[in-house]
Amino acid sequence: MPKNKALVSLVAALGLILMAGLGVLVWGLQKQANDPTFKFFKKTSVPNTAASASESAKNPTLNFSIPLPPSYRISSVDAEGSRLFLHITNELNQDRVLVLDAATGAVIRRFKFHTKP
């Protein structure tokens, strides 16, 4: 008989945890319906472009690092408005174009060119 009471207690506790989880899920869905920017978990590894823009406005000497694939080099840079266009190439004449936000240094688009076989 004691084993049955332990099992009933375990099932009841798991049921309470399940109900609490469903309650949090419904609450989160309701919060996000009212505020589309609401997030349960905020990513800290990826910088927010709005926050980065405000940081760069406060600190105009803020440096950005733009990773290039191995063996690639920048062959030309063009600017249009608040965007930078980097044309990069390697020894095999494989070309790519990176479109960057000049204020934040964030990569907006990547274009890779290749020939059809």
mmCIF file of C-alpha atoms in Angstrom:
data_model
loop_
_atom_site.group_PDB
_atom_site.id
_atom_site.type_symbol
_atom_site.label_atom_id
_atom_site.label_comp_id
_atom_site.label_asym_id
_atom_site.label_seq_id
_atom_site.Cartn_x
_atom_site.Cartn_y
_atom_site.Cartn_z
ATOM 1 C CA MET A 1 0.000 0.000 0.000
ATOM 2 C CA PRO A 2 2.794 2.570 0.720
ATOM 3 C CA LYS A 3 4.089 2.150 -2.841
ATOM 4 C CA ASN A 4 0.707 3.183 -4.201
ATOM 5 C CA LYS A 5 0.676 6.363 -2.084
ATOM 6 C CA ALA A 6 4.117 7.322 -3.374
ATOM 7 C CA LEU A 7 3.023 6.709 -6.943
ATOM 8 C CA VAL A 8 -0.177 8.744 -6.460
ATOM 9 C CA SER A 9 1.883 11.569 -4.901
ATOM 10 C CA LEU A 10 4.323 11.494 -7.814
ATOM 11 C CA VAL A 11 1.521 11.613 -10.395
ATOM 12 C CA ALA A 12 -0.184 14.460 -8.510
ATOM 13 C CA ALA A 13 3.074 16.457 -8.346
ATOM 14 C CA LEU A 14 3.742 15.943 -12.051
ATOM 15 C CA GLY A 15 0.165 16.982 -12.796
ATOM 16 C CA LEU A 16 0.698 20.217 -10.853
ATOM 17 C CA ILE A 17 3.927 20.900 -12.752
ATOM 18 C CA LEU A 18 2.124 20.271 -16.042
ATOM 19 C CA MET A 19 -0.728 22.621 -15.102
ATOM 20 C CA ALA A 20 1.770 25.323 -14.039
ATOM 21 C CA GLY A 21 3.587 24.970 -17.363
ATOM 22 C CA LEU A 22 0.354 25.299 -19.321
ATOM 23 C CA GLY A 23 -0.512 28.370 -17.248
ATOM 24 C CA VAL A 24 2.842 29.985 -18.051
ATOM 25 C CA LEU A 25 2.382 29.130 -21.742
ATOM 26 C CA VAL A 26 -1.069 30.745 -21.863
ATOM 27 C CA TRP A 27 0.230 33.778 -19.956
ATOM 28 C CA GLY A 28 3.159 34.141 -22.401
ATOM 29 C CA LEU A 29 0.904 33.848 -25.450
ATOM 30 C CA GLN A 30 -1.402 36.508 -24.018
ATOM 31 C CA LYS A 31 1.589 38.802 -23.254
ATOM 32 C CA GLN A 32 2.984 38.377 -26.751
ATOM 33 C CA ALA A 33 -0.427 39.022 -28.332
ATOM 34 C CA ASN A 34 -0.534 42.383 -26.531
ATOM 35 C CA ASP A 35 3.180 43.205 -26.987
ATOM 36 C CA PRO A 36 4.848 41.598 -30.049
ATOM 37 C CA THR A 37 8.326 42.490 -28.730
ATOM 38 C CA PHE A 38 7.822 40.432 -25.548
ATOM 39 C CA LYS A 39 10.241 37.501 -25.244
ATOM 40 C CA PHE A 40 10.557 34.887 -22.500
ATOM 41 C CA PHE A 41 14.300 34.584 -23.081
ATOM 42 C CA LYS A 42 16.507 37.346 -24.399
ATOM 43 C CA LYS A 43 19.521 36.430 -26.534
ATOM 44 C CA THR A 44 22.672 38.042 -25.206
ATOM 45 C CA SER A 45 25.140 36.658 -27.736
ATOM 46 C CA VAL A 46 23.571 38.449 -30.730
ATOM 47 C CA PRO A 47 23.665 42.241 -30.310
ATOM 48 C CA ASN A 48 20.433 44.130 -30.747
ATOM 49 C CA THR A 49 20.880 46.451 -33.749
ATOM 50 C CA ALA A 50 18.885 49.229 -32.080
ATOM 51 C CA ALA A 51 21.060 48.991 -28.970
ATOM 52 C CA SER A 52 24.210 48.871 -31.095
ATOM 53 C CA ALA A 53 23.065 51.920 -33.045
ATOM 54 C CA SER A 54 22.495 53.855 -29.833
ATOM 55 C CA GLU A 55 25.922 52.728 -28.544
ATOM 56 C CA SER A 56 27.618 53.855 -31.742
ATOM 57 C CA ALA A 57 25.802 57.186 -31.549
ATOM 58 C CA LYS A 58 27.140 57.656 -28.001
ATOM 59 C CA ASN A 59 30.632 56.430 -28.896
ATOM 60 C CA PRO A 60 31.593 57.332 -32.485
ATOM 61 C CA THR A 61 34.967 55.559 -32.115
ATOM 62 C CA LEU A 62 33.302 52.181 -31.522
ATOM 63 C CA ASN A 63 35.096 49.536 -33.608
ATOM 64 C CA PHE A 64 33.449 46.649 -35.417
ATOM 65 C CA SER A 65 34.981 43.368 -36.481
ATOM 66 C CA ILE A 66 33.733 41.825 -39.730
ATOM 67 C CA PRO A 67 34.773 38.190 -40.196
ATOM 68 C CA LEU A 68 35.874 37.151 -43.672
ATOM 69 C CA PRO A 69 36.029 33.566 -44.901
ATOM 70 C CA PRO A 70 39.559 32.106 -45.017
ATOM 71 C CA SER A 71 41.656 33.185 -48.036
ATOM 72 C CA TYR A 72 39.227 35.998 -48.983
ATOM 73 C CA ARG A 73 40.264 39.632 -49.352
ATOM 74 C CA ILE A 74 38.329 42.861 -49.862
ATOM 75 C CA SER A 75 38.579 43.994 -53.469
ATOM 76 C CA SER A 76 36.312 47.073 -53.248
ATOM 77 C CA VAL A 77 34.083 49.020 -50.876
ATOM 78 C CA ASP A 78 31.111 51.171 -51.893
ATOM 79 C CA ALA A 79 28.753 53.205 -49.727
ATOM 80 C CA GLU A 80 25.143 54.155 -50.316
ATOM 81 C CA GLY A 81 23.251 55.924 -47.563
ATOM 82 C CA SER A 82 23.798 54.024 -44.330
ATOM 83 C CA ARG A 83 24.922 50.838 -46.089
ATOM 84 C CA LEU A 84 28.345 49.588 -47.047
ATOM 85 C CA PHE A 85 28.893 47.143 -49.887
ATOM 86 C CA LEU A 86 32.021 44.990 -49.569
ATOM 87 C CA HIS A 87 33.113 43.064 -52.648
ATOM 88 C CA ILE A 88 35.343 40.227 -51.497
ATOM 89 C CA THR A 89 37.167 37.639 -53.573
ATOM 90 C CA ASN A 90 39.711 34.825 -53.132
ATOM 91 C CA GLU A 91 42.566 33.306 -55.154
ATOM 92 C CA LEU A 92 40.112 31.197 -57.202
ATOM 93 C CA ASN A 93 38.198 34.343 -58.238
ATOM 94 C CA GLN A 94 35.137 33.305 -56.235
ATOM 95 C CA ASP A 95 33.276 36.507 -55.494
ATOM 96 C CA ARG A 96 30.963 37.515 -52.679
ATOM 97 C CA VAL A 97 29.242 40.753 -51.715
ATOM 98 C CA LEU A 98 28.474 41.690 -48.112
ATOM 99 C CA VAL A 99 25.948 44.428 -47.385
ATOM 100 C CA LEU A 100 26.621 46.034 -43.988
ATOM 101 C CA ASP A 101 24.821 48.588 -41.861
ATOM 102 C CA ALA A 102 27.369 51.408 -41.509
ATOM 103 C CA ALA A 103 26.114 52.484 -38.072
ATOM 104 C CA THR A 104 26.171 49.071 -36.388
ATOM 105 C CA GLY A 105 28.493 46.965 -38.537
ATOM 106 C CA ALA A 106 25.809 44.276 -38.780
ATOM 107 C CA VAL A 107 25.755 42.125 -41.909
ATOM 108 C CA ILE A 108 22.419 42.763 -43.627
ATOM 109 C CA ARG A 109 22.864 40.492 -46.656
ATOM 110 C CA ARG A 110 25.407 38.085 -48.109
ATOM 111 C CA PHE A 111 25.582 37.359 -51.819
ATOM 112 C CA LYS A 112 27.602 34.406 -53.103
ATOM 113 C CA PHE A 113 28.167 33.998 -56.827
ATOM 114 C CA HIS A 114 28.693 30.640 -58.493
ATOM 115 C CA THR A 115 28.367 29.161 -61.958
ATOM 116 C CA LYS A 116 25.819 26.539 -62.873
ATOM 117 C CA PRO A 117 27.326 23.130 -63.705
#
